[in-house]
XYZ file of C-alpha atoms in Angstrom:
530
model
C 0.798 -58.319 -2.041
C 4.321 -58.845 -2.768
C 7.802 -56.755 -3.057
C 11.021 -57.663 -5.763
C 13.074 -59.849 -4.808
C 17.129 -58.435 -4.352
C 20.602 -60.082 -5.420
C 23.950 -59.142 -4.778
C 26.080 -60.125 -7.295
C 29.250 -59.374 -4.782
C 27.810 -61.386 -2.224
C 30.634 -64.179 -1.300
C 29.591 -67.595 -2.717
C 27.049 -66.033 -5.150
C 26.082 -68.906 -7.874
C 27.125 -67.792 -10.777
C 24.848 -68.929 -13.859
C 21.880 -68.574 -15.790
C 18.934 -65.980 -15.170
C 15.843 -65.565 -17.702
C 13.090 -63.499 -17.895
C 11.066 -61.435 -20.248
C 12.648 -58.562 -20.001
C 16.103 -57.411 -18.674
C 16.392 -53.414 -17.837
C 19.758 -52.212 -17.151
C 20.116 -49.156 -15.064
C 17.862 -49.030 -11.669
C 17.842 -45.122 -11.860
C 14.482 -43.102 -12.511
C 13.535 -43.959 -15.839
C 14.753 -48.225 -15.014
C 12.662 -48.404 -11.883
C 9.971 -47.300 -13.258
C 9.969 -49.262 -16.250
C 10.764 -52.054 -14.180
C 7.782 -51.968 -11.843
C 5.288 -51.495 -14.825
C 6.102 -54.279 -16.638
C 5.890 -56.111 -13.136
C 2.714 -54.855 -12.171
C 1.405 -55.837 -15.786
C 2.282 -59.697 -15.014
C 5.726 -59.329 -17.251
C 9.159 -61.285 -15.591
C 11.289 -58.687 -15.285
C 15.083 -58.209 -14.328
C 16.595 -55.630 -13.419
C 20.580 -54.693 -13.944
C 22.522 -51.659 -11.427
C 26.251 -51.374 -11.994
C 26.078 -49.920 -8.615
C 25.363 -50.573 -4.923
C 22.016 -50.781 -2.686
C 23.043 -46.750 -1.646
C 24.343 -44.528 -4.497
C 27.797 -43.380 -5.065
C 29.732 -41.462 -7.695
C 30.445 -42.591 -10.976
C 34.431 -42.362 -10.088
C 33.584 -44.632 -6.945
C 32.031 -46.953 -9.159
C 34.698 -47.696 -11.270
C 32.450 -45.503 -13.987
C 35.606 -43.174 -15.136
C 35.857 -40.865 -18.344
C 38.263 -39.213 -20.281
C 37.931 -35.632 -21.495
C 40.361 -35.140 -24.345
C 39.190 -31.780 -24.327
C 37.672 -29.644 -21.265
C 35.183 -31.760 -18.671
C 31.842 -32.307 -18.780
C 30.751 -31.804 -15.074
C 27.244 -34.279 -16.136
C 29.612 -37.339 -16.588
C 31.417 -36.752 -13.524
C 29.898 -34.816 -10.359
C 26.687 -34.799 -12.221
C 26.437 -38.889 -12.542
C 25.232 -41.449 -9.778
C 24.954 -45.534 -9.514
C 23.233 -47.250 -7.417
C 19.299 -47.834 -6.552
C 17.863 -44.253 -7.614
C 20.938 -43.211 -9.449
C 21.111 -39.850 -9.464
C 17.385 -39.363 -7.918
C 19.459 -40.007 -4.500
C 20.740 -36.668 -5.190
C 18.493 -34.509 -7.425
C 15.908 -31.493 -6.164
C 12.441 -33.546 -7.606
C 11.752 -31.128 -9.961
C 8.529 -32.957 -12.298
C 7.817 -30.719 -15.477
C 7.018 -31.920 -18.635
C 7.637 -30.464 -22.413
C 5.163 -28.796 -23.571
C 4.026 -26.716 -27.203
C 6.778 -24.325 -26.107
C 9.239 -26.971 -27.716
C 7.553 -27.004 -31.251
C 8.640 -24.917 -33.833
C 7.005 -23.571 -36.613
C 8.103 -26.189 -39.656
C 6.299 -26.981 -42.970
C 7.810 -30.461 -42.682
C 5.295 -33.179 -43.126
C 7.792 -35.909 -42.271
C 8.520 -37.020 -38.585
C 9.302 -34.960 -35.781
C 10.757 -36.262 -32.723
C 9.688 -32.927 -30.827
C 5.953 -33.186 -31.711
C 6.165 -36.658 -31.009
C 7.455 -36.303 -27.872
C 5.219 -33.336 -26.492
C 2.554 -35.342 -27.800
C 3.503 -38.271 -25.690
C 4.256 -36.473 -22.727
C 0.384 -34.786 -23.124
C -1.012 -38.131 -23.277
C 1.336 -39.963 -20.531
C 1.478 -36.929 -17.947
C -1.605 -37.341 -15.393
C -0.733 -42.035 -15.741
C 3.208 -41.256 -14.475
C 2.010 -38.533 -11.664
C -0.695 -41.332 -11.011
C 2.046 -43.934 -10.361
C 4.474 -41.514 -8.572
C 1.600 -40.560 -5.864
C 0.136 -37.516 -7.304
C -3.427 -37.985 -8.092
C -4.465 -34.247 -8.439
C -3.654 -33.508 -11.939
C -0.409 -31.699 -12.841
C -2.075 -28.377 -13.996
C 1.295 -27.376 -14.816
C -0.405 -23.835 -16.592
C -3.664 -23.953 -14.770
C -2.278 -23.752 -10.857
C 0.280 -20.801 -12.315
C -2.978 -18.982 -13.537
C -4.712 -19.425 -11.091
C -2.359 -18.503 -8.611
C -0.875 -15.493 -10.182
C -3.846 -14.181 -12.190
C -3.381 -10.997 -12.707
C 0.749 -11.126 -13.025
C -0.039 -14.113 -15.567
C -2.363 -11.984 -17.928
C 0.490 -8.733 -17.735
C 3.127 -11.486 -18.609
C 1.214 -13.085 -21.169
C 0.290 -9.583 -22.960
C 4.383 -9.046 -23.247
C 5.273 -12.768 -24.934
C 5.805 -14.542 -21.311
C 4.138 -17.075 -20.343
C 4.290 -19.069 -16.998
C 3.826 -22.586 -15.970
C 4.208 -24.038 -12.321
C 6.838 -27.357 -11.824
C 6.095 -29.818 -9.262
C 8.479 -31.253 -6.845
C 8.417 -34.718 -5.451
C 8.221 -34.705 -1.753
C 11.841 -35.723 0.330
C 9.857 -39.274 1.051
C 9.376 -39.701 -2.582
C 12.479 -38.191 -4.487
C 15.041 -41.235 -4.214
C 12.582 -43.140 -6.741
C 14.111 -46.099 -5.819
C 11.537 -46.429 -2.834
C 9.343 -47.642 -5.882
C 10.775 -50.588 -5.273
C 9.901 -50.895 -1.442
C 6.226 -50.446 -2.187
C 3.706 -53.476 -2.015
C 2.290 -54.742 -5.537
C 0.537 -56.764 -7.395
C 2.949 -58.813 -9.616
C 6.103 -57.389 -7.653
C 7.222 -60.561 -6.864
C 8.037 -61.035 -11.077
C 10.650 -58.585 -10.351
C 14.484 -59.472 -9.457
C 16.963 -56.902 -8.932
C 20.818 -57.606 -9.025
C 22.794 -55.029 -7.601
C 26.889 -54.675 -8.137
C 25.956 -56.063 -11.679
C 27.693 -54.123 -14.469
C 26.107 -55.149 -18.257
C 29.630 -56.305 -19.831
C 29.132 -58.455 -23.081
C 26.251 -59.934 -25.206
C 25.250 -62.704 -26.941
C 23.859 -61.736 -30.662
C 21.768 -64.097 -33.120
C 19.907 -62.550 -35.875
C 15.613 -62.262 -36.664
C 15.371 -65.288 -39.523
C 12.311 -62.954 -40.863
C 13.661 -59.374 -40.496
C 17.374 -60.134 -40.969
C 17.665 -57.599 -37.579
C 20.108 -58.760 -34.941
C 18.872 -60.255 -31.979
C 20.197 -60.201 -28.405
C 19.860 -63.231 -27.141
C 21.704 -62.441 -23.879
C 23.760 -60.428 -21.531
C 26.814 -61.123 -19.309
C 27.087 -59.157 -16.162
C 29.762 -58.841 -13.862
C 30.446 -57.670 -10.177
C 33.706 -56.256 -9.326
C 34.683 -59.544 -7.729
C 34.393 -61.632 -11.221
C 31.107 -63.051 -9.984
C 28.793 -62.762 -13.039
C 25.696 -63.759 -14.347
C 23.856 -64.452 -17.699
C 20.905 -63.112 -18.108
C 18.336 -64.406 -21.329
C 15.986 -62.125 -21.921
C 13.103 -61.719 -25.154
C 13.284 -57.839 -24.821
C 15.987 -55.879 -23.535
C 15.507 -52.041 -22.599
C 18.899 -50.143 -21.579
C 17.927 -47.613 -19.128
C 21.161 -46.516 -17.994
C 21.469 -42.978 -18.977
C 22.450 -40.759 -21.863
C 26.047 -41.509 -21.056
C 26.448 -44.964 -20.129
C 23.485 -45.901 -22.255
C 25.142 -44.352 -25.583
C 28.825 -46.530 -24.366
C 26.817 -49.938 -24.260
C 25.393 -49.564 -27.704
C 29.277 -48.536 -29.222
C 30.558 -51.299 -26.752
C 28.010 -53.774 -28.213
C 29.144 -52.783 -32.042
C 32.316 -53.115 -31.106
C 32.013 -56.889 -29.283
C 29.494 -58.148 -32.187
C 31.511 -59.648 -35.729
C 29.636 -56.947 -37.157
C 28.032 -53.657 -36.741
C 24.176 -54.341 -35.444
C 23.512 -51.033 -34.693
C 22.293 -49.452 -38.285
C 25.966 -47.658 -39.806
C 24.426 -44.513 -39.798
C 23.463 -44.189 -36.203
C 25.325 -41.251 -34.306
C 25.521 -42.916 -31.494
C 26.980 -41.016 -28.664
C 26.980 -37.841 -30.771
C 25.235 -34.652 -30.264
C 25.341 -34.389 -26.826
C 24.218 -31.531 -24.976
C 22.726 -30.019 -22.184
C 21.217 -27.210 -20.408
C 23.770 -24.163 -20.286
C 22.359 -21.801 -16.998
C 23.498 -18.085 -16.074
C 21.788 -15.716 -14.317
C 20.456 -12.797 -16.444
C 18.968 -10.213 -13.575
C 18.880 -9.535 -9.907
C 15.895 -8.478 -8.175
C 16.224 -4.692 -6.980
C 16.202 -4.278 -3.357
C 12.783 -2.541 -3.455
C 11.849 -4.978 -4.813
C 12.842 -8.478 -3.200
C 9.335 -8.580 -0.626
C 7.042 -8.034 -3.550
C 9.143 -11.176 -5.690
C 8.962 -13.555 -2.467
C 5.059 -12.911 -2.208
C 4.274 -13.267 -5.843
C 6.745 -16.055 -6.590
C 8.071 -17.784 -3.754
C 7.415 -21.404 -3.799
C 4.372 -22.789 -2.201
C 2.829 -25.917 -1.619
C -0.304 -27.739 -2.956
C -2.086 -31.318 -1.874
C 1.672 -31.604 0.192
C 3.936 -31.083 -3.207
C 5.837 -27.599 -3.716
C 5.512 -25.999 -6.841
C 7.567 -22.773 -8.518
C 7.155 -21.008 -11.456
C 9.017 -20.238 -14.200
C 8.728 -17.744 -17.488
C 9.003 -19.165 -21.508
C 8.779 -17.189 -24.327
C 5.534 -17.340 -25.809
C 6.602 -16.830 -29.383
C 10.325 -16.949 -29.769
C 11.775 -16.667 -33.415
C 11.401 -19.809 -34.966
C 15.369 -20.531 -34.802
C 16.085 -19.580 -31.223
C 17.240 -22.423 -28.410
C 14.768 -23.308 -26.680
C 15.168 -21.855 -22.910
C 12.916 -21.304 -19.785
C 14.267 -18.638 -16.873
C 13.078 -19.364 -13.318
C 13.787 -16.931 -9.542
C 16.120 -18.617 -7.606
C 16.036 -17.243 -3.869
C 19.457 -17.213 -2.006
C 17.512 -18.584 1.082
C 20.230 -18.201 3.976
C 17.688 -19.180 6.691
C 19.628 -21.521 9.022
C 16.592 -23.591 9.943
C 16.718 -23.999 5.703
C 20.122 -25.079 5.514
C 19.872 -27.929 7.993
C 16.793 -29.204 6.547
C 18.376 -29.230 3.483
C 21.493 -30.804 4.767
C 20.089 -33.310 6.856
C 17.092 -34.453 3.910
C 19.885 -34.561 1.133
C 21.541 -37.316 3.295
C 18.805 -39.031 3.754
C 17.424 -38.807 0.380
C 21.134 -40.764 -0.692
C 20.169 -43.525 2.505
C 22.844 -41.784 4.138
C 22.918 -41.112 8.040
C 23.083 -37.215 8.618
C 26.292 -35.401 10.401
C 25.267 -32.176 11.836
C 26.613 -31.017 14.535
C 24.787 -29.851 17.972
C 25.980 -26.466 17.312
C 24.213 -25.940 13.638
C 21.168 -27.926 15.300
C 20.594 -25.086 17.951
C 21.330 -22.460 15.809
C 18.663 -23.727 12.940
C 15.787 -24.324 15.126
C 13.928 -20.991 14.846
C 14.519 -21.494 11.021
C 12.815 -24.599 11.553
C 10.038 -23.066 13.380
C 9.698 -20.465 10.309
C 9.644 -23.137 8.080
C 6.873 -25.495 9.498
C 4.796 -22.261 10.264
C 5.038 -20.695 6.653
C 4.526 -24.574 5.409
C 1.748 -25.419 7.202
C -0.137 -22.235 7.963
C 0.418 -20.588 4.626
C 1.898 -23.119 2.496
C 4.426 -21.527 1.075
C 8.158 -22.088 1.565
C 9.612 -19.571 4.120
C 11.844 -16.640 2.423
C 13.755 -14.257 4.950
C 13.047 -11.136 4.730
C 16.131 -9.625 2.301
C 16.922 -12.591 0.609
C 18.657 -12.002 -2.136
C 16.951 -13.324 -5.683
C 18.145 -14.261 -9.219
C 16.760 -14.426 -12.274
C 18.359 -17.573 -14.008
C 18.010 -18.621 -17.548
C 18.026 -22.140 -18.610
C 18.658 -22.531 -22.286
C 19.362 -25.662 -24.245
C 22.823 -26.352 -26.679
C 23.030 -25.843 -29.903
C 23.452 -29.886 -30.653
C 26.734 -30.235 -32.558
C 28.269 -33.463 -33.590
C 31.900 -33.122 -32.471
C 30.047 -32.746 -28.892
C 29.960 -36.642 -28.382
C 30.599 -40.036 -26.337
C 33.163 -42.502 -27.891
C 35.478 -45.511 -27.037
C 38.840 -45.307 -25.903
C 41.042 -48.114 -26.026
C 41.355 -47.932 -21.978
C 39.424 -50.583 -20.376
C 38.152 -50.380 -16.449
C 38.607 -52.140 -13.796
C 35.371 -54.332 -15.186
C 37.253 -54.902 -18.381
C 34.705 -52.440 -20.654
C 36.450 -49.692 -22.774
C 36.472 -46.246 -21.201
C 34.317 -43.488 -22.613
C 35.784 -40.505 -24.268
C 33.622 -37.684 -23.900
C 33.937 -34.551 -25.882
C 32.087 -31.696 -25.038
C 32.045 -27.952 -24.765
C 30.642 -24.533 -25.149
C 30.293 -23.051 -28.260
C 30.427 -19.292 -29.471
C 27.228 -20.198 -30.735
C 26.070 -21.125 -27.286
C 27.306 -17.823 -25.724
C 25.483 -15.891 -28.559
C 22.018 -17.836 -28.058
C 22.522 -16.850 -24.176
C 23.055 -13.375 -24.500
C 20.081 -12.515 -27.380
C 17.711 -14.982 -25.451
C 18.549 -12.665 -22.184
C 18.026 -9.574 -24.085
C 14.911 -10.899 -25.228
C 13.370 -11.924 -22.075
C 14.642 -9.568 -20.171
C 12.876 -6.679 -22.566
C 9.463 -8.903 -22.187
C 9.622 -8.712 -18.373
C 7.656 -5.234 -17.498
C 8.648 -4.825 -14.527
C 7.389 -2.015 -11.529
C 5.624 -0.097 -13.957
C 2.786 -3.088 -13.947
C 3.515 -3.496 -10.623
C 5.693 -6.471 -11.193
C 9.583 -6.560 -9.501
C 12.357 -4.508 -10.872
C 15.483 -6.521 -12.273
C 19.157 -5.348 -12.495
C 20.314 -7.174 -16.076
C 23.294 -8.906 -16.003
C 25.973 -9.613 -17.989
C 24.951 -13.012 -19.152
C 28.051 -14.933 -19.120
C 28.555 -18.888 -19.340
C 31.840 -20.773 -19.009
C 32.920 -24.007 -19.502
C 32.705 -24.817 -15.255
C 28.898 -23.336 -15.641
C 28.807 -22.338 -11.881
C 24.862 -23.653 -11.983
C 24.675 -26.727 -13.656
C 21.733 -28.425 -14.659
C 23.460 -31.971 -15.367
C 20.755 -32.587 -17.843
C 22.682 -34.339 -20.753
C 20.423 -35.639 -24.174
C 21.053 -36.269 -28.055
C 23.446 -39.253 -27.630
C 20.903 -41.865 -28.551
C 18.279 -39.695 -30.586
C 14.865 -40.397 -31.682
C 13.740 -39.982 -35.272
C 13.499 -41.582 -38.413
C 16.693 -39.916 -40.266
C 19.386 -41.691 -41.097
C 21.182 -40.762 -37.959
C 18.790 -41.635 -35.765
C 19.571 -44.190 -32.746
C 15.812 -45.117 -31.914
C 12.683 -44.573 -33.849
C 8.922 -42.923 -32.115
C 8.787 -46.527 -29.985
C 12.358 -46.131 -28.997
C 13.328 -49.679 -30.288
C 17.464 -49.251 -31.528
C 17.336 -48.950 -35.368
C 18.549 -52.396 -36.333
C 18.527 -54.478 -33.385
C 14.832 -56.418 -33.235
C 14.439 -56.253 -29.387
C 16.681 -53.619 -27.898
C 15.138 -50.425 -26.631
C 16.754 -47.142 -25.254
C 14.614 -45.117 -22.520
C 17.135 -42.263 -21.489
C 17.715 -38.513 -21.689
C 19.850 -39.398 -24.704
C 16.753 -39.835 -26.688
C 15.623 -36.951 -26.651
C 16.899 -34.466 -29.736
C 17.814 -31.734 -27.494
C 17.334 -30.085 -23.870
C 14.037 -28.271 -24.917
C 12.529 -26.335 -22.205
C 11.961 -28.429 -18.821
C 14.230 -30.304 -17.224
C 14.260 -34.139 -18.673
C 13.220 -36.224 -16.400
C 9.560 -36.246 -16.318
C 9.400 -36.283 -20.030
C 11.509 -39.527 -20.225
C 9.257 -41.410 -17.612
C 6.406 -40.501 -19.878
C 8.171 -42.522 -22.274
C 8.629 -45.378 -20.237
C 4.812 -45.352 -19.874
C 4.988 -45.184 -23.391
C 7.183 -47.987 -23.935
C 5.631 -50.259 -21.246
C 1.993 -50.281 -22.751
C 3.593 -50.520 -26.187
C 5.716 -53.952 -25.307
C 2.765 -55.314 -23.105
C -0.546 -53.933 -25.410
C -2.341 -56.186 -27.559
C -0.793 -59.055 -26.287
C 2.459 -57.813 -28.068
C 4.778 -59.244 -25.149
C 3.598 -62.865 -24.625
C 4.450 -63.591 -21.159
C 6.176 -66.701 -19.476
């Protein structure tokens, strides 16, 4: 039984030098840690690259800065997070995966990222849960039917239908405590912290003609560095930072290697939330008994609504209850978890200790004797729509001629919120809000809203995707095994591969990727292994 072994490439008196290995992942957020521990566990040398510390911090701290020619984009600043985890060290857990509720109807024949990705995720689902500690089937439908029942089959009968999330638990939701697990073939794993991917070596495939990355320079913020000789490497580094390596690497090579026609760091997008209805007070006991979250096998699940049949050109969206849960026992849980989730050391005071215990007491009671999560009576409750972007090119990630304090060019990022966008809100609320039936089937009443969604989006998902898209278009970054077109042994595994938002938060559907992608390099003896 064995654990990776850890570098510090700001450590004083670090040898600077050569590294190799089989493969080199850079990024050791959710989607590079897990990649990273496969490939160990399957006998592969791996190495893996964070810019950042040992304990998250911002991407300003970093020395990860951006500029925003036009308004900012809140995912590249307060939404962004290096370090072991990245931004798991800060995120809620939330596991759901796309599903047939991001197809569309289409007479196309030729590839679709969307059906290949749902398709992937159906297959991948129940091995990444597996690895993550969940061994009771997701049941993302199946637990919301047979919870609800009878509020599923009135939903259902007016176009909604609901699925149940699953949340990691606190212990679990900084994924970098992957990496403090025993394992088999853990020991093939190295992982340099401090280490920011900064140039490449590139030779060409003598039977392809595809460039070849041969190696890849990193560099700590002390002008330690190491080289790093790899026969794969996977950039894992989000769809940000992942989309400003590949136009960095263009730009450092004698000659495009990236295929011309790639939009690299284009289309990006995100989730857009508002909130489209409040509960009525009669209302708000009969929506915290039928929909509060509640707990299964130690793992909270909640429940959110998708149009069943949307017209075949609307965004795709999901809307969800969010409870304005004022409990002070609540508050301090959340306060002090959140700081330990980022390896931080809490800061309460004695005051907000005393005056949260009862909370406390509610919680553990309603957790452990009815598990469910406790709602005050009178809490207020939202209905909140999450609805992807229209993906538009001038929305993108490019070079400036800035460099940082590493000596990399800074990232221009370009980004807004279209008319469009506003439009696709307001008829998807109308829509949604006309399917929900309300007291007359005994379900809660809801006040509509005026669905409204500014450029600050006061609920932000941080959820951005398209700058390194999948398909087999001319634009396309990656193709189905998310190998870079024109580079023989780069990958991408990010949000940025996938086409758009679609209709579940992104995370869980990129680590069912990196499943993907790690029986796809180590499968049939396709990765031959030092």
């Amino acid at each position: 039984m064995n654990r990776p072994v850890f570098f510090d490439l700001m450590a004083s008196g670090y040898p600077t030098g050569n590294e190799q290995c089989d493969v080199c992942v850079i990024g050791a957020g959710a989607v590079g840690i897990y990649l990273a521990v496969q490939l160990a566990e399957k006998g592969v040398d791996v190495i893996l690259v964070e810019a950042g510390n040992s304990i998250c911090s911002d991407a300003s701290s970093t020395g990860f800065e951006a500029h925003f020619p036009n308004e900012p984009y809140p995912g590249a600043t307060i939404g962004r997070f290096f370090g072991l985890g990245g931004s798991t060290s800060r995120w809620g857990g939330l596991l759901m995966p796309h599903t047939k509720h991001d197809l569309r109807k289409s007479t196309e024949t030729e590839f679709n990222a969307w059906r290949h990705i749902v398709q992937t995720v159906s297959e991948k689902s129940e091995v990444v849960l597996g690895n993550l500690g969940y061994r009771h089937g997701g049941r993302f439908t199946l637990f919301a039917q047979t919870q609800l029942r009878e509020v599923c089959r009135l939903l259902s009968s007016s176009g909604l239908d609901v699925a149940a999330s699953l949340f990691l638990p606190f212990r679990l939701k900084n994924m970098a405590c992957l990496l403090n697990r025993k394992g088999n073939g853990y020991s093939r794993l190295r992982v340099f912290v401090n280490a920011v991917a900064k140039s490449w070596t590139i030779g060409s495939d003598s039977k392809s003609g595809e460039a070849r990355l041969q190696g890849m320079t990193a560099v700590a913020r002390n002008e330690n560095f190491i080289h790093i000789s790899a026969k794969y490497f996977i950039i894992a580094a989000g769809a940000i930072e992942s989309a400003r390596i590949l136009l960095e690497l263009n730009n450092g090579a004698s000659h495009p290697v990236v295929r011309s026609t790639a939009a690299v760091g284009c289309y990006l997008a995100d989730h857009l939330s508002s909130s489209i209805g409040d509960v009525a007070a009669p209302s708000l006991s009969d929506t915290t008994r039928l929909f509060a979250p509640r707990f299964s096998h130690g793992w909270m699940r909640s429940f959110r609504f998708m149009e069943s049949d949307p017209p075949s050109a609307a965004p795709r969206a999901f809307a969800h209850f969010i409870f304005d849960n004022e409990n002070p026992g609540f508050i301090l849980a959340k306060e002090v978890l959140s700081d330990l989730q980022g390896r931080r050391w809490p800061k309460v005071s004695c005051s907000k200790v005393l005056s949260g215990m009862g909370g406390l007491l509610a919680l553990a009671h309603a957790r452990y004797c009815k598990s469910v999560l406790y709602i005050p009576p009178g809490t207020s409750v939202h209905l909140q729509l999450d609805i992807e972007q229209k993906p538009v090119r001038s929305n993108r990630v490019s070079l400036s001629s800035e460099k940082d304090r590493y000596g990399r060019q800074i990232p221009d990022i370009e980004w807004g919120v279209s008319d469009v966008d506003m439009d696709n809100i307001r008829l998807t609320a109308e829509r949604i809000l006309k399917k929900w039936i309300g007291p007359k089937e005994g379900l809660p009443a809801l006040i509509p809203r005026n669905s409204t969604c500014d450029s600050t989006k006061p609920h932000d998902a941080y959820h951005p995707v398209g700058t390194c898209r999948m398909g087999k278009d001319s634009e396309a970054v990656v193709d189905e095994n998310l190998k870079v077109w024109g580079v023989g042994n780069l990958w991408v595994v990010s949000t940025g591969v996938l086409p758009s938002a679609g209709t579940a938060n992104p995370t869980f559907t990129t680590l069912c990727l990196a499943e993907m992608l790690t029986e796809h390099l180590t499968g049939s003896n396709k990765l031959k292994l030092s």
